[in-house]
CSV table of C-alpha atoms in Angstrom, one decimal:
chain,number,residue,atom,x,y,z
A,1,UNK,CA,-16.9,-44.1,-10.0
A,2,UNK,CA,-13.8,-44.4,-7.8
A,3,UNK,CA,-11.3,-41.5,-7.5
A,4,UNK,CA,-8.6,-43.2,-9.5
A,5,UNK,CA,-10.9,-43.7,-12.4
A,6,UNK,CA,-12.2,-40.2,-12.1
A,7,UNK,CA,-8.6,-38.9,-12.3
A,8,UNK,CA,-7.9,-41.1,-15.3
A,9,UNK,CA,-10.9,-39.8,-17.2
A,10,UNK,CA,-10.1,-36.2,-16.2
A,11,UNK,CA,-6.5,-36.6,-17.6
A,12,UNK,CA,-7.7,-38.3,-20.7
A,13,UNK,CA,-10.4,-35.6,-21.2
A,14,UNK,CA,-7.8,-32.8,-20.8
A,15,UNK,CA,-5.3,-34.6,-23.2
A,16,UNK,CA,-8.1,-35.1,-25.7
A,17,UNK,CA,-8.8,-31.3,-25.8
A,18,UNK,CA,-5.5,-30.8,-27.5
A,19,UNK,CA,-6.6,-33.0,-30.4
A,20,UNK,CA,-9.9,-31.2,-30.8
A,21,UNK,CA,-8.7,-27.6,-31.1
A,22,UNK,CA,-6.4,-28.1,-34.1
A,23,UNK,CA,-6.4,-26.5,-37.5
A,24,UNK,CA,-9.1,-28.0,-39.6
A,25,UNK,CA,-8.2,-30.0,-42.7
A,26,UNK,CA,-10.8,-28.2,-44.7
A,27,UNK,CA,-12.4,-25.1,-43.4
A,28,UNK,CA,-15.5,-25.4,-45.7
A,29,UNK,CA,-16.3,-28.9,-44.4
A,30,UNK,CA,-16.0,-27.7,-40.8
A,31,UNK,CA,-18.1,-24.7,-41.6
A,32,UNK,CA,-20.8,-26.8,-43.1
A,33,UNK,CA,-20.9,-29.0,-40.0
A,34,UNK,CA,-20.9,-25.9,-37.8
A,35,UNK,CA,-24.0,-24.5,-39.5
A,36,UNK,CA,-25.7,-27.8,-39.2
A,37,UNK,CA,-25.0,-28.0,-35.5
A,38,UNK,CA,-26.0,-24.3,-35.0
A,39,UNK,CA,-29.3,-25.1,-36.7
A,40,UNK,CA,-29.9,-28.3,-34.6
A,41,UNK,CA,-28.9,-26.8,-31.3
A,42,UNK,CA,-30.4,-23.4,-31.8
A,43,UNK,CA,-33.6,-23.8,-33.7
A,44,UNK,CA,-34.0,-27.4,-32.6
A,45,UNK,CA,-34.0,-26.4,-28.9
A,46,UNK,CA,-36.1,-23.3,-29.2
A,47,UNK,CA,-39.5,-25.0,-28.5
A,48,UNK,CA,-38.4,-26.7,-25.3
A,49,UNK,CA,-36.6,-23.5,-24.1
A,50,UNK,CA,-39.8,-21.5,-24.8
A,51,UNK,CA,-41.9,-24.0,-22.9
A,52,UNK,CA,-39.7,-24.3,-19.8
A,53,UNK,CA,-39.0,-20.6,-19.6
A,54,UNK,CA,-42.6,-19.5,-19.7
A,55,UNK,CA,-43.4,-21.8,-16.8
A,56,UNK,CA,-40.2,-20.8,-14.9
A,57,UNK,CA,-41.3,-17.2,-15.0
A,58,UNK,CA,-44.9,-18.0,-14.1
A,59,UNK,CA,-43.9,-20.2,-11.2
A,60,UNK,CA,-41.5,-17.6,-9.8
A,61,UNK,CA,-44.1,-14.9,-9.9
A,62,UNK,CA,-46.7,-17.1,-8.3
A,63,UNK,CA,-44.4,-18.3,-5.5
A,64,UNK,CA,-43.1,-14.9,-4.7
A,65,UNK,CA,-46.5,-13.3,-4.7
A,66,UNK,CA,-47.6,-16.0,-2.2
A,67,UNK,CA,-44.6,-15.5,0.0
A,68,UNK,CA,-44.6,-11.7,0.0
A,69,UNK,CA,-48.3,-11.4,0.5
A,70,UNK,CA,-49.0,-9.1,3.5
A,71,UNK,CA,-45.4,-8.3,4.1
A,72,UNK,CA,-45.6,-4.6,3.3
A,73,UNK,CA,-43.3,-5.2,0.3
A,74,UNK,CA,-44.5,-3.4,-2.8
A,75,UNK,CA,-45.8,-5.7,-5.6
A,76,UNK,CA,-43.5,-4.0,-8.1
A,77,UNK,CA,-40.6,-5.8,-6.3
A,78,UNK,CA,-41.9,-9.1,-7.8
A,79,UNK,CA,-41.1,-7.9,-11.3
A,80,UNK,CA,-37.6,-6.9,-10.2
A,81,UNK,CA,-37.1,-10.3,-8.5
A,82,UNK,CA,-38.4,-12.3,-11.5
A,83,UNK,CA,-36.1,-10.3,-13.9
A,84,UNK,CA,-33.0,-10.8,-11.9
A,85,UNK,CA,-33.7,-14.4,-11.1
A,86,UNK,CA,-34.3,-15.2,-14.7
A,87,UNK,CA,-31.2,-13.4,-15.9
A,88,UNK,CA,-28.7,-14.5,-13.2
A,89,UNK,CA,-29.8,-18.0,-12.4
A,90,UNK,CA,-32.9,-19.6,-13.8
A,91,UNK,CA,-32.4,-19.0,-17.5
A,92,UNK,CA,-28.7,-20.0,-17.8
A,93,UNK,CA,-28.8,-22.8,-15.3
A,94,UNK,CA,-32.2,-24.4,-16.0
A,95,UNK,CA,-31.9,-24.0,-19.8
A,96,UNK,CA,-28.5,-25.6,-19.8
A,97,UNK,CA,-29.7,-28.5,-17.6
A,98,UNK,CA,-32.5,-29.1,-20.0
A,99,UNK,CA,-30.1,-28.8,-22.9
A,100,UNK,CA,-27.8,-31.3,-21.3
A,101,UNK,CA,-30.7,-33.7,-21.4
A,102,UNK,CA,-31.7,-32.8,-25.0
A,103,UNK,CA,-28.5,-31.8,-26.8
A,104,UNK,CA,-26.0,-33.6,-24.6
A,105,UNK,CA,-27.6,-37.0,-24.8
A,106,UNK,CA,-28.1,-36.6,-28.5
A,107,UNK,CA,-24.5,-35.8,-29.1
A,108,UNK,CA,-23.3,-38.7,-27.0
A,109,UNK,CA,-25.6,-41.1,-28.8
A,110,UNK,CA,-24.7,-39.7,-32.3
A,111,UNK,CA,-20.9,-39.9,-31.8
A,112,UNK,CA,-21.2,-43.2,-29.9
A,113,UNK,CA,-23.3,-44.7,-32.7
A,114,UNK,CA,-20.6,-43.5,-35.2
A,115,UNK,CA,-17.9,-45.2,-33.1
A,116,UNK,CA,-19.9,-48.5,-32.9
A,117,UNK,CA,-20.6,-48.5,-36.6
A,118,UNK,CA,-16.9,-47.9,-37.4
A,119,UNK,CA,-17.7,-44.5,-39.0
A,120,UNK,CA,-15.1,-42.9,-36.8
A,121,UNK,CA,-12.5,-45.6,-37.8
A,122,UNK,CA,-13.4,-45.0,-41.4
A,123,UNK,CA,-12.8,-41.3,-41.1
A,124,UNK,CA,-9.6,-41.9,-39.1
A,125,UNK,CA,-8.3,-44.1,-41.9
A,126,UNK,CA,-9.2,-41.4,-44.5
A,127,UNK,CA,-6.9,-39.1,-42.5
A,128,UNK,CA,-9.6,-37.0,-40.9
A,129,UNK,CA,-8.9,-35.7,-37.4
A,130,UNK,CA,-12.1,-37.1,-36.0
A,131,UNK,CA,-11.8,-35.5,-32.6
A,132,UNK,CA,-11.7,-32.1,-34.3
A,133,UNK,CA,-14.2,-32.7,-37.0
A,134,UNK,CA,-16.8,-34.3,-34.9
A,135,UNK,CA,-16.4,-32.3,-31.7
A,136,UNK,CA,-15.1,-28.8,-32.5
A,137,UNK,CA,-18.2,-27.7,-34.6
A,138,UNK,CA,-20.5,-28.9,-31.9
A,139,UNK,CA,-18.7,-27.0,-29.1
A,140,UNK,CA,-18.5,-23.9,-31.2
A,141,UNK,CA,-22.1,-24.1,-32.3
A,142,UNK,CA,-23.2,-24.5,-28.7
A,143,UNK,CA,-20.9,-21.7,-27.6
A,144,UNK,CA,-22.6,-19.4,-30.0
A,145,UNK,CA,-26.2,-20.6,-29.8
A,146,UNK,CA,-26.7,-21.4,-26.1
A,147,UNK,CA,-26.1,-17.8,-25.0
A,148,UNK,CA,-28.7,-16.7,-27.5
A,149,UNK,CA,-31.1,-19.4,-26.3
A,150,UNK,CA,-30.5,-18.3,-22.7
A,151,UNK,CA,-31.2,-14.7,-23.7
A,152,UNK,CA,-34.5,-15.8,-25.4
A,153,UNK,CA,-35.3,-17.8,-22.2
A,154,UNK,CA,-34.8,-14.7,-20.0
A,155,UNK,CA,-37.2,-12.7,-22.1
A,156,UNK,CA,-39.8,-15.5,-22.3
A,157,UNK,CA,-39.5,-16.1,-18.6
A,158,UNK,CA,-40.2,-12.5,-17.8
A,159,UNK,CA,-43.1,-12.6,-20.2
A,160,UNK,CA,-44.3,-15.8,-18.5
A,161,UNK,CA,-44.2,-14.0,-15.2
A,162,UNK,CA,-46.3,-11.2,-16.6
A,163,UNK,CA,-48.9,-13.6,-18.1
A,164,UNK,CA,-49.2,-15.5,-14.8
A,165,UNK,CA,-49.8,-12.3,-12.8
A,166,UNK,CA,-51.3,-9.3,-14.6
A,167,UNK,CA,-54.1,-11.0,-16.6
A,168,UNK,CA,-55.2,-13.0,-13.5
A,169,UNK,CA,-55.3,-9.9,-11.4
A,170,UNK,CA,-52.4,-10.6,-8.8
A,171,UNK,CA,-51.2,-7.1,-9.5
A,172,UNK,CA,-51.2,-4.4,-12.2
A,173,UNK,CA,-49.4,-4.0,-15.4
A,174,UNK,CA,-47.7,-0.9,-14.0
A,175,UNK,CA,-46.5,-2.7,-10.8
A,176,UNK,CA,-44.8,-5.4,-13.0
A,177,UNK,CA,-43.2,-3.0,-15.5
A,178,UNK,CA,-42.1,-0.7,-12.7
A,179,UNK,CA,-40.4,-3.7,-11.0
A,180,UNK,CA,-38.7,-4.7,-14.2
A,181,UNK,CA,-37.1,-1.3,-14.4
A,182,UNK,CA,-36.0,-1.2,-10.8
A,183,UNK,CA,-32.2,-1.4,-9.8
A,184,UNK,CA,-31.2,-2.7,-13.2
A,185,UNK,CA,-27.5,-3.9,-13.1
A,186,UNK,CA,-25.9,-4.5,-16.6
A,187,UNK,CA,-23.3,-6.7,-14.8
A,188,UNK,CA,-26.0,-9.3,-14.4
A,189,UNK,CA,-26.3,-9.7,-18.1
A,190,UNK,CA,-22.5,-10.3,-18.2
A,191,UNK,CA,-22.9,-13.0,-15.6
A,192,UNK,CA,-25.7,-14.6,-17.6
A,193,UNK,CA,-23.5,-14.7,-20.7
A,194,UNK,CA,-20.5,-16.1,-18.8
A,195,UNK,CA,-22.7,-18.8,-17.3
A,196,UNK,CA,-24.3,-19.7,-20.6
A,197,UNK,CA,-21.0,-19.9,-22.5
A,198,UNK,CA,-19.3,-21.9,-19.8
A,199,UNK,CA,-22.3,-24.3,-19.5
A,200,UNK,CA,-22.4,-24.7,-23.3
A,201,UNK,CA,-18.7,-25.8,-23.4
A,202,UNK,CA,-19.2,-28.1,-20.4
A,203,UNK,CA,-22.3,-29.9,-21.7
A,204,UNK,CA,-21.0,-30.4,-25.3
A,205,UNK,CA,-17.4,-31.4,-24.3
A,206,UNK,CA,-18.5,-33.9,-21.6
A,207,UNK,CA,-21.2,-35.4,-23.9
A,208,UNK,CA,-18.9,-35.7,-26.9
A,209,UNK,CA,-16.2,-37.3,-24.7
A,210,UNK,CA,-18.7,-39.9,-23.4
A,211,UNK,CA,-19.8,-40.7,-27.0
A,212,UNK,CA,-16.3,-40.7,-28.6
A,213,UNK,CA,-14.8,-43.2,-26.2
A,214,UNK,CA,-17.7,-45.5,-25.9
A,215,UNK,CA,-16.9,-49.2,-26.0
A,216,UNK,CA,-19.3,-52.2,-26.4
A,217,UNK,CA,-22.8,-52.4,-27.7
A,218,UNK,CA,-26.2,-50.7,-27.3
A,219,UNK,CA,-26.3,-51.1,-23.5
A,220,UNK,CA,-22.9,-49.3,-23.2
A,221,UNK,CA,-24.1,-46.6,-25.6
A,222,UNK,CA,-27.2,-46.1,-23.4
A,223,UNK,CA,-25.0,-45.9,-20.3
A,224,UNK,CA,-22.7,-43.4,-22.0
A,225,UNK,CA,-25.7,-41.2,-23.0
A,226,UNK,CA,-26.9,-41.3,-19.4
A,227,UNK,CA,-23.4,-40.5,-18.1
A,228,UNK,CA,-23.2,-37.6,-20.5
A,229,UNK,CA,-26.4,-36.0,-19.0
A,230,UNK,CA,-25.6,-36.8,-15.4
A,231,UNK,CA,-22.0,-35.6,-15.5
A,232,UNK,CA,-22.9,-32.5,-17.5
A,233,UNK,CA,-25.6,-31.5,-15.0
A,234,UNK,CA,-23.3,-32.0,-12.0
A,235,UNK,CA,-20.5,-30.0,-13.6
A,236,UNK,CA,-22.9,-27.3,-14.7
A,237,UNK,CA,-24.1,-26.9,-11.0
A,238,UNK,CA,-20.5,-26.9,-9.8
A,239,UNK,CA,-19.5,-24.3,-12.4
A,240,UNK,CA,-22.6,-22.3,-11.5
A,241,UNK,CA,-21.5,-22.0,-7.9
A,242,UNK,CA,-17.9,-21.1,-8.9
A,243,UNK,CA,-19.1,-18.4,-11.3
A,244,UNK,CA,-21.4,-17.0,-8.7
A,245,UNK,CA,-18.6,-16.9,-6.2
A,246,UNK,CA,-16.3,-15.1,-8.6
A,247,UNK,CA,-18.7,-12.7,-10.3
A,248,UNK,CA,-21.1,-11.7,-7.5
B,1,UNK,CA,4.4,-53.3,-50.3
B,2,UNK,CA,3.6,-53.5,-46.6
B,3,UNK,CA,5.8,-55.4,-44.2
B,4,UNK,CA,4.9,-56.5,-40.7
B,5,UNK,CA,8.0,-57.1,-38.6
B,6,UNK,CA,7.7,-59.2,-35.5
B,7,UNK,CA,4.3,-57.8,-34.5
B,8,UNK,CA,3.1,-58.5,-31.0
B,9,UNK,CA,-0.1,-57.3,-29.4
B,10,UNK,CA,-1.5,-57.9,-26.0
B,11,UNK,CA,-4.8,-56.9,-24.4
B,12,UNK,CA,-4.2,-57.0,-20.7
B,13,UNK,CA,-2.7,-60.4,-19.9
B,14,UNK,CA,-3.8,-62.0,-23.2
B,15,UNK,CA,-1.3,-62.0,-26.0
B,16,UNK,CA,-3.3,-62.0,-29.2
B,17,UNK,CA,-0.4,-61.7,-31.7
B,18,UNK,CA,2.8,-63.5,-31.0
B,19,UNK,CA,5.5,-62.1,-33.3
B,20,UNK,CA,4.0,-62.0,-36.8
B,21,UNK,CA,6.4,-61.2,-39.6
B,22,UNK,CA,5.0,-61.1,-43.2
B,23,UNK,CA,5.4,-59.2,-46.4
B,24,UNK,CA,2.2,-58.1,-48.2
B,25,UNK,CA,3.2,-57.7,-51.8
B,26,UNK,CA,2.4,-54.8,-54.1
B,27,UNK,CA,0.0,-55.4,-57.0
B,28,UNK,CA,-1.3,-58.6,-55.4
B,29,UNK,CA,-4.3,-59.6,-53.4
B,30,UNK,CA,-2.8,-60.5,-50.0
B,31,UNK,CA,-5.0,-62.6,-47.7
B,32,UNK,CA,-5.0,-62.9,-44.0
B,33,UNK,CA,-6.9,-66.1,-43.1
B,34,UNK,CA,-7.6,-68.0,-40.0
B,35,UNK,CA,-10.3,-69.1,-37.7
B,36,UNK,CA,-12.3,-66.6,-35.6
B,37,UNK,CA,-10.1,-65.4,-32.7
B,38,UNK,CA,-6.9,-66.2,-34.6
B,39,UNK,CA,-6.0,-62.5,-34.5
B,40,UNK,CA,-6.8,-61.5,-38.1
B,41,UNK,CA,-8.7,-58.3,-37.4
B,42,UNK,CA,-6.2,-57.2,-34.8
B,43,UNK,CA,-3.4,-57.7,-37.3
B,44,UNK,CA,-5.3,-55.8,-39.9
B,45,UNK,CA,-6.1,-52.9,-37.5
B,46,UNK,CA,-2.4,-52.8,-36.6
B,47,UNK,CA,-1.4,-52.7,-40.2
B,48,UNK,CA,-3.8,-49.9,-41.0
B,49,UNK,CA,-2.8,-48.0,-37.8
B,50,UNK,CA,-6.0,-48.2,-35.8
B,51,UNK,CA,-4.2,-50.2,-33.1
B,52,UNK,CA,-0.6,-49.7,-32.0
B,53,UNK,CA,1.4,-52.9,-31.7
B,54,UNK,CA,2.8,-53.8,-28.3
B,55,UNK,CA,6.1,-54.3,-30.1
B,56,UNK,CA,7.2,-54.7,-33.7
B,57,UNK,CA,7.1,-52.4,-36.8
B,58,UNK,CA,4.9,-51.9,-39.8
B,59,UNK,CA,6.6,-50.7,-43.0
B,60,UNK,CA,4.7,-49.0,-45.8
B,61,UNK,CA,7.3,-49.4,-48.6
B,62,UNK,CA,10.3,-47.7,-47.0
B,63,UNK,CA,8.3,-45.8,-44.3
B,64,UNK,CA,8.3,-47.0,-40.8
B,65,UNK,CA,4.7,-46.3,-39.6
B,66,UNK,CA,5.6,-46.0,-35.9
B,67,UNK,CA,8.2,-43.3,-36.5
B,68,UNK,CA,6.0,-41.1,-38.7
B,69,UNK,CA,4.9,-37.7,-37.4
B,70,UNK,CA,1.2,-37.0,-37.2
B,71,UNK,CA,1.4,-35.0,-40.3
B,72,UNK,CA,3.2,-37.8,-42.2
B,73,UNK,CA,0.6,-40.3,-40.9
B,74,UNK,CA,-2.2,-38.0,-42.3
B,75,UNK,CA,-0.3,-37.8,-45.7
B,76,UNK,CA,0.0,-41.6,-45.7
B,77,UNK,CA,-3.7,-42.0,-45.0
B,78,UNK,CA,-4.3,-40.3,-48.3
B,79,UNK,CA,-2.8,-43.4,-49.9
B,80,UNK,CA,-4.9,-45.8,-47.9
B,81,UNK,CA,-8.4,-47.0,-48.7
B,82,UNK,CA,-10.4,-49.4,-46.4
B,83,UNK,CA,-13.5,-51.4,-46.8
B,84,UNK,CA,-15.0,-52.2,-43.4
B,85,UNK,CA,-16.9,-55.4,-42.5
B,86,UNK,CA,-20.0,-53.3,-41.8
B,87,UNK,CA,-19.3,-51.0,-44.7
B,88,UNK,CA,-19.1,-47.9,-42.4
B,89,UNK,CA,-21.2,-45.8,-44.9
B,90,UNK,CA,-22.4,-42.6,-43.2
B,91,UNK,CA,-26.2,-43.1,-42.8
B,92,UNK,CA,-27.1,-39.5,-43.0
B,93,UNK,CA,-25.4,-39.0,-46.3
B,94,UNK,CA,-26.5,-40.1,-49.8
B,95,UNK,CA,-24.3,-42.6,-51.7
B,96,UNK,CA,-22.9,-39.7,-53.7
B,97,UNK,CA,-22.0,-37.7,-50.6
B,98,UNK,CA,-20.5,-40.8,-49.0
B,99,UNK,CA,-18.1,-41.3,-51.9
B,100,UNK,CA,-17.4,-37.6,-52.3
B,101,UNK,CA,-16.6,-37.2,-48.6
B,102,UNK,CA,-12.8,-37.9,-48.9
B,103,UNK,CA,-12.6,-35.6,-51.9
B,104,UNK,CA,-14.5,-32.8,-50.1
B,105,UNK,CA,-12.2,-33.1,-47.1
B,106,UNK,CA,-8.8,-33.4,-48.8
B,107,UNK,CA,-8.9,-32.2,-52.4
B,108,UNK,CA,-9.4,-28.8,-54.1
B,109,UNK,CA,-11.3,-30.4,-57.0
B,110,UNK,CA,-14.2,-28.5,-58.4
B,111,UNK,CA,-17.7,-29.8,-57.7
B,112,UNK,CA,-18.0,-31.0,-61.3
B,113,UNK,CA,-14.7,-32.8,-61.1
B,114,UNK,CA,-15.8,-34.5,-57.9
B,115,UNK,CA,-19.1,-35.4,-59.5
B,116,UNK,CA,-17.4,-36.9,-62.4
B,117,UNK,CA,-15.1,-38.9,-60.2
B,118,UNK,CA,-18.0,-40.2,-58.1
B,119,UNK,CA,-19.8,-41.4,-61.3
B,120,UNK,CA,-16.5,-43.0,-62.5
B,121,UNK,CA,-16.0,-45.1,-59.4
B,122,UNK,CA,-19.7,-46.0,-59.2
B,123,UNK,CA,-19.4,-47.2,-62.8
B,124,UNK,CA,-16.3,-49.1,-61.8
B,125,UNK,CA,-18.2,-51.1,-59.2
B,126,UNK,CA,-21.3,-51.4,-61.5
B,127,UNK,CA,-23.5,-49.2,-59.3
B,128,UNK,CA,-24.5,-46.4,-61.7
B,129,UNK,CA,-27.6,-44.4,-61.0
B,130,UNK,CA,-27.8,-44.8,-57.2
B,131,UNK,CA,-26.2,-41.4,-56.4
B,132,UNK,CA,-29.1,-39.9,-54.5
B,133,UNK,CA,-30.1,-43.0,-52.5
B,134,UNK,CA,-29.2,-43.4,-48.9
B,135,UNK,CA,-27.3,-46.5,-47.6
B,136,UNK,CA,-30.4,-47.9,-45.9
B,137,UNK,CA,-32.2,-47.9,-49.3
B,138,UNK,CA,-29.8,-50.4,-50.9
B,139,UNK,CA,-28.9,-54.1,-50.3
B,140,UNK,CA,-25.9,-55.4,-48.3
B,141,UNK,CA,-24.1,-56.4,-51.5
B,142,UNK,CA,-24.7,-52.9,-53.0
B,143,UNK,CA,-23.4,-51.3,-49.8
B,144,UNK,CA,-20.2,-53.4,-50.2
B,145,UNK,CA,-19.7,-52.1,-53.7
B,146,UNK,CA,-20.3,-48.5,-52.6
B,147,UNK,CA,-17.8,-49.1,-49.7
B,148,UNK,CA,-15.3,-50.2,-52.3
B,149,UNK,CA,-16.1,-47.2,-54.5
B,150,UNK,CA,-15.5,-44.9,-51.6
B,151,UNK,CA,-12.2,-46.6,-50.6
B,152,UNK,CA,-10.8,-46.2,-54.1
B,153,UNK,CA,-12.0,-42.7,-54.9
B,154,UNK,CA,-8.7,-41.1,-54.0
B,155,UNK,CA,-6.7,-43.7,-56.0
B,156,UNK,CA,-5.1,-45.4,-53.0
B,157,UNK,CA,-1.8,-47.3,-53.1
B,158,UNK,CA,-2.9,-49.6,-50.3
B,159,UNK,CA,-6.4,-51.1,-50.0
B,160,UNK,CA,-7.5,-52.9,-46.8
B,161,UNK,CA,-10.7,-55.1,-46.8
B,162,UNK,CA,-12.0,-56.5,-43.5
B,163,UNK,CA,-14.2,-59.5,-44.2
B,164,UNK,CA,-15.6,-58.2,-47.5
B,165,UNK,CA,-17.8,-61.2,-48.0
B,166,UNK,CA,-19.4,-61.4,-44.6
B,167,UNK,CA,-23.2,-61.5,-44.8
B,168,UNK,CA,-23.3,-62.0,-48.5
B,169,UNK,CA,-24.6,-64.9,-50.6
B,170,UNK,CA,-22.0,-67.0,-52.4
B,171,UNK,CA,-22.7,-65.4,-55.8
B,172,UNK,CA,-22.4,-61.8,-54.6
B,173,UNK,CA,-19.2,-62.9,-52.6
B,174,UNK,CA,-17.6,-64.0,-55.9
B,175,UNK,CA,-18.6,-60.8,-57.6
B,176,UNK,CA,-17.0,-58.7,-54.8
B,177,UNK,CA,-13.9,-60.9,-54.8
B,178,UNK,CA,-13.5,-60.4,-58.6
B,179,UNK,CA,-14.1,-56.7,-58.2
B,180,UNK,CA,-11.4,-56.3,-55.6
B,181,UNK,CA,-9.0,-58.5,-57.5
B,182,UNK,CA,-9.6,-56.5,-60.8
B,183,UNK,CA,-9.1,-53.2,-59.0
B,184,UNK,CA,-5.8,-54.5,-57.5
B,185,UNK,CA,-4.6,-55.6,-60.9
B,186,UNK,CA,-5.7,-52.5,-62.8
B,187,UNK,CA,-4.3,-50.0,-60.3
B,188,UNK,CA,-1.3,-52.1,-59.2
B,189,UNK,CA,-2.1,-51.5,-55.5
B,190,UNK,CA,-1.2,-53.5,-52.4
B,191,UNK,CA,-4.5,-55.1,-51.3
B,192,UNK,CA,-4.8,-56.8,-47.9
B,193,UNK,CA,-8.0,-58.8,-47.3
B,194,UNK,CA,-8.9,-60.3,-44.0
B,195,UNK,CA,-11.2,-63.2,-44.6
B,196,UNK,CA,-12.2,-66.7,-43.7
B,197,UNK,CA,-14.1,-67.3,-46.9
B,198,UNK,CA,-12.7,-70.4,-48.6
B,199,UNK,CA,-13.8,-69.3,-52.0
B,200,UNK,CA,-11.8,-66.1,-51.7
B,201,UNK,CA,-8.8,-68.1,-50.7
B,202,UNK,CA,-9.0,-70.4,-53.7
B,203,UNK,CA,-9.9,-67.7,-56.3
B,204,UNK,CA,-8.0,-64.6,-55.4
B,205,UNK,CA,-5.3,-65.6,-52.9
B,206,UNK,CA,-2.1,-64.5,-54.5
B,207,UNK,CA,-0.2,-64.2,-51.3
B,208,UNK,CA,-1.8,-65.8,-48.2
B,209,UNK,CA,-0.8,-65.8,-44.5
B,210,UNK,CA,-2.6,-68.2,-42.2
B,211,UNK,CA,-2.9,-67.2,-38.6
B,212,UNK,CA,-3.4,-69.7,-35.8
B,213,UNK,CA,-3.6,-68.7,-32.2
B,214,UNK,CA,-1.7,-65.4,-32.9
B,215,UNK,CA,1.1,-67.0,-34.8
B,216,UNK,CA,1.9,-67.3,-38.5
B,217,UNK,CA,1.0,-70.9,-39.2
B,218,UNK,CA,1.5,-71.0,-43.0
B,219,UNK,CA,2.2,-68.8,-46.0
B,220,UNK,CA,1.9,-69.4,-49.7
B,221,UNK,CA,-0.6,-68.8,-52.5
B,222,UNK,CA,-3.8,-70.3,-53.8
B,223,UNK,CA,-2.0,-72.9,-56.0
B,224,UNK,CA,0.0,-74.2,-53.0
B,225,UNK,CA,-3.0,-74.5,-50.7
B,226,UNK,CA,-4.1,-78.0,-51.7
B,227,UNK,CA,-0.6,-79.2,-52.1
B,228,UNK,CA,0.4,-78.2,-48.6
B,229,UNK,CA,0.8,-80.7,-45.8
B,230,UNK,CA,0.5,-78.1,-43.1
B,231,UNK,CA,-1.9,-79.4,-40.5
B,232,UNK,CA,-3.3,-76.0,-39.4
B,233,UNK,CA,-4.0,-75.1,-43.1
B,234,UNK,CA,-5.6,-78.5,-43.6
B,235,UNK,CA,-7.8,-78.1,-40.5
B,236,UNK,CA,-8.8,-74.6,-41.6
B,237,UNK,CA,-9.5,-75.4,-45.3
B,238,UNK,CA,-11.4,-78.6,-44.7
B,239,UNK,CA,-13.2,-77.7,-41.6
B,240,UNK,CA,-16.7,-78.5,-43.0
B,241,UNK,CA,-17.9,-82.1,-42.7
B,242,UNK,CA,-18.7,-82.1,-46.4
B,243,UNK,CA,-15.2,-81.2,-47.5
B,244,UNK,CA,-13.7,-83.6,-44.9
B,245,UNK,CA,-15.7,-86.5,-46.4
B,246,UNK,CA,-14.5,-85.4,-49.9
B,247,UNK,CA,-10.9,-85.3,-48.8
B,248,UNK,CA,-11.3,-88.7,-47.2
B,249,UNK,CA,-12.7,-90.1,-50.4
B,250,UNK,CA,-10.4,-88.6,-53.1
B,251,UNK,CA,-7.5,-87.0,-51.1
B,252,UNK,CA,-6.9,-83.2,-50.8
B,253,UNK,CA,-4.4,-83.0,-53.6
B,254,UNK,CA,-6.9,-84.5,-56.1
B,255,UNK,CA,-9.7,-82.0,-55.4
C-alpha cells in the first residue's frame, strides 16, 4: 500500500468514527445486538483463549527453566517471571492477535457480506445509521469482553505453567507458588487492562472498516478479511510498544 | 411525486447519466426502462439517495433531497420502501423478524401490534403462515413477496423496486407486477420500478422513461409504447428476433 493510499484510508477511517459514535435510533435494538456480540466474542472465544493460554504458560515455564538451569537463580523466580509475562505481555498481546484472526476476520466477512448482499443498503434506505448499528455494538462488546478474556488467559497461562512444571518434577509446588507471590505490582494489572481494551478497539474498528467499505465480489471480500487480520495485528503490535513506552 | 432535475453522474472519466429530468408521478407505477448499462440502476440509486449525483437535484414533493439535513433525510427514509434486486432479506433473521425490523427500529408499537402488522402485510402479499421460516427456506418468488411486504410495512409514500422480476419465471413475474401495481393503487404511493421486463412495461407502465446511453430517450405510458415511432424505444421493445419477425409481418401498431 502506497503512503498516499494509507493517508486516504486513515482519513476516511477517522471521519467514519464520527458516524459510528452517534445516538442510537433505538436503544433496545442496539442492546440486543450488543448482547449477541458479547456472547459471540466472549463465550465464542473462550475455548481458543483457554487452549493458547495453557500452552503459552507451559512453554514459558519450560523455556525459562532450561535457560536458568545452573545459574544460581532460585526456581521460585520462574513463577514470578511467568506471572508477570502473562499479565503484562503474553495474555493481552497473544490473545488479541489470536482474536484478530478469529473475531476480526469474522467481523470483516460478516459486514462485507452484508454490503455485497445489499443488506447495508436496505438498512440505509430504512433510515438506519448502519455505521453505528453494525459497528458500535461490536466495538463495545469487544471493549467489555476482551479484557475479561485476557484476565482469564492470564490465570489459565499461570495454571499452564504450573501443570508443565510441578507434576513433571521440574520444581516444587512451593517454589512455583512462592514465585507467584514475589514482587507483585498491581500497576501491571492496570497495564494489562489498558492493553486489552486498546487492542479490542483496534481489532474491531479496523476489521469493521475493512468489511464496511468492501467493493467487488467474493475475492475482494476474502482480501478484505485478510487485510482486517494483517492490519489489526500490525496496529496491535505498534500500540503494544507505545503502551509499554508510556506505562512502564 | 418525485422529480429528477438535470441529473448527471460520472464515475471517473465515464459519464453514466447525462442530464436526466423526469417527473415520477404520485399514485402511478413509474417505470425506468432501458438496456443493460443504460444507467437505470444508477438513476434509481440517486433517486433513493444511495448515490449522490455529480450535479442536479432530486425533489420528493416539495423537499429538495440534497439540501436536507441528516435528521431530515432519516425522517424522509421513514416514507420510503425499497425492494432490492436480490431481495436483501437478512439471512440470520426469520421472515417475521425481517418484516418486523423497521418497526422494531423506528416505532414504539407493542409486540402484539407489530405481530398483527406483520401478519397483515404477509396476507397482503399472499404469504401467510411462513413467519418462522428463514429466507433460505423459501423460493425466489416468495422472497420477492416478502421483500415487498417488508418494504410496505411502514406504509411508505414512495416505493422503489430494482428489477423486481429478475430471476423469476414469467407467471411469477406477472403476479409480482400485479401485486406492486395493486399496492400502488390502494395506497396511492409513488412507485418507481427499474426494469427491462417487457411484460411489465406493457402491463403496469403508467408512466415510463426510457434511458439510452445515459440520456432520456423517450417518455410516455404503456398505451403509447406501440404507437411511438421512437427508434430507441422500437429497438428496445422489439429486440428479440421473434418480436422483430412479428413486427415485420404485421407492423408494430397492429400487435
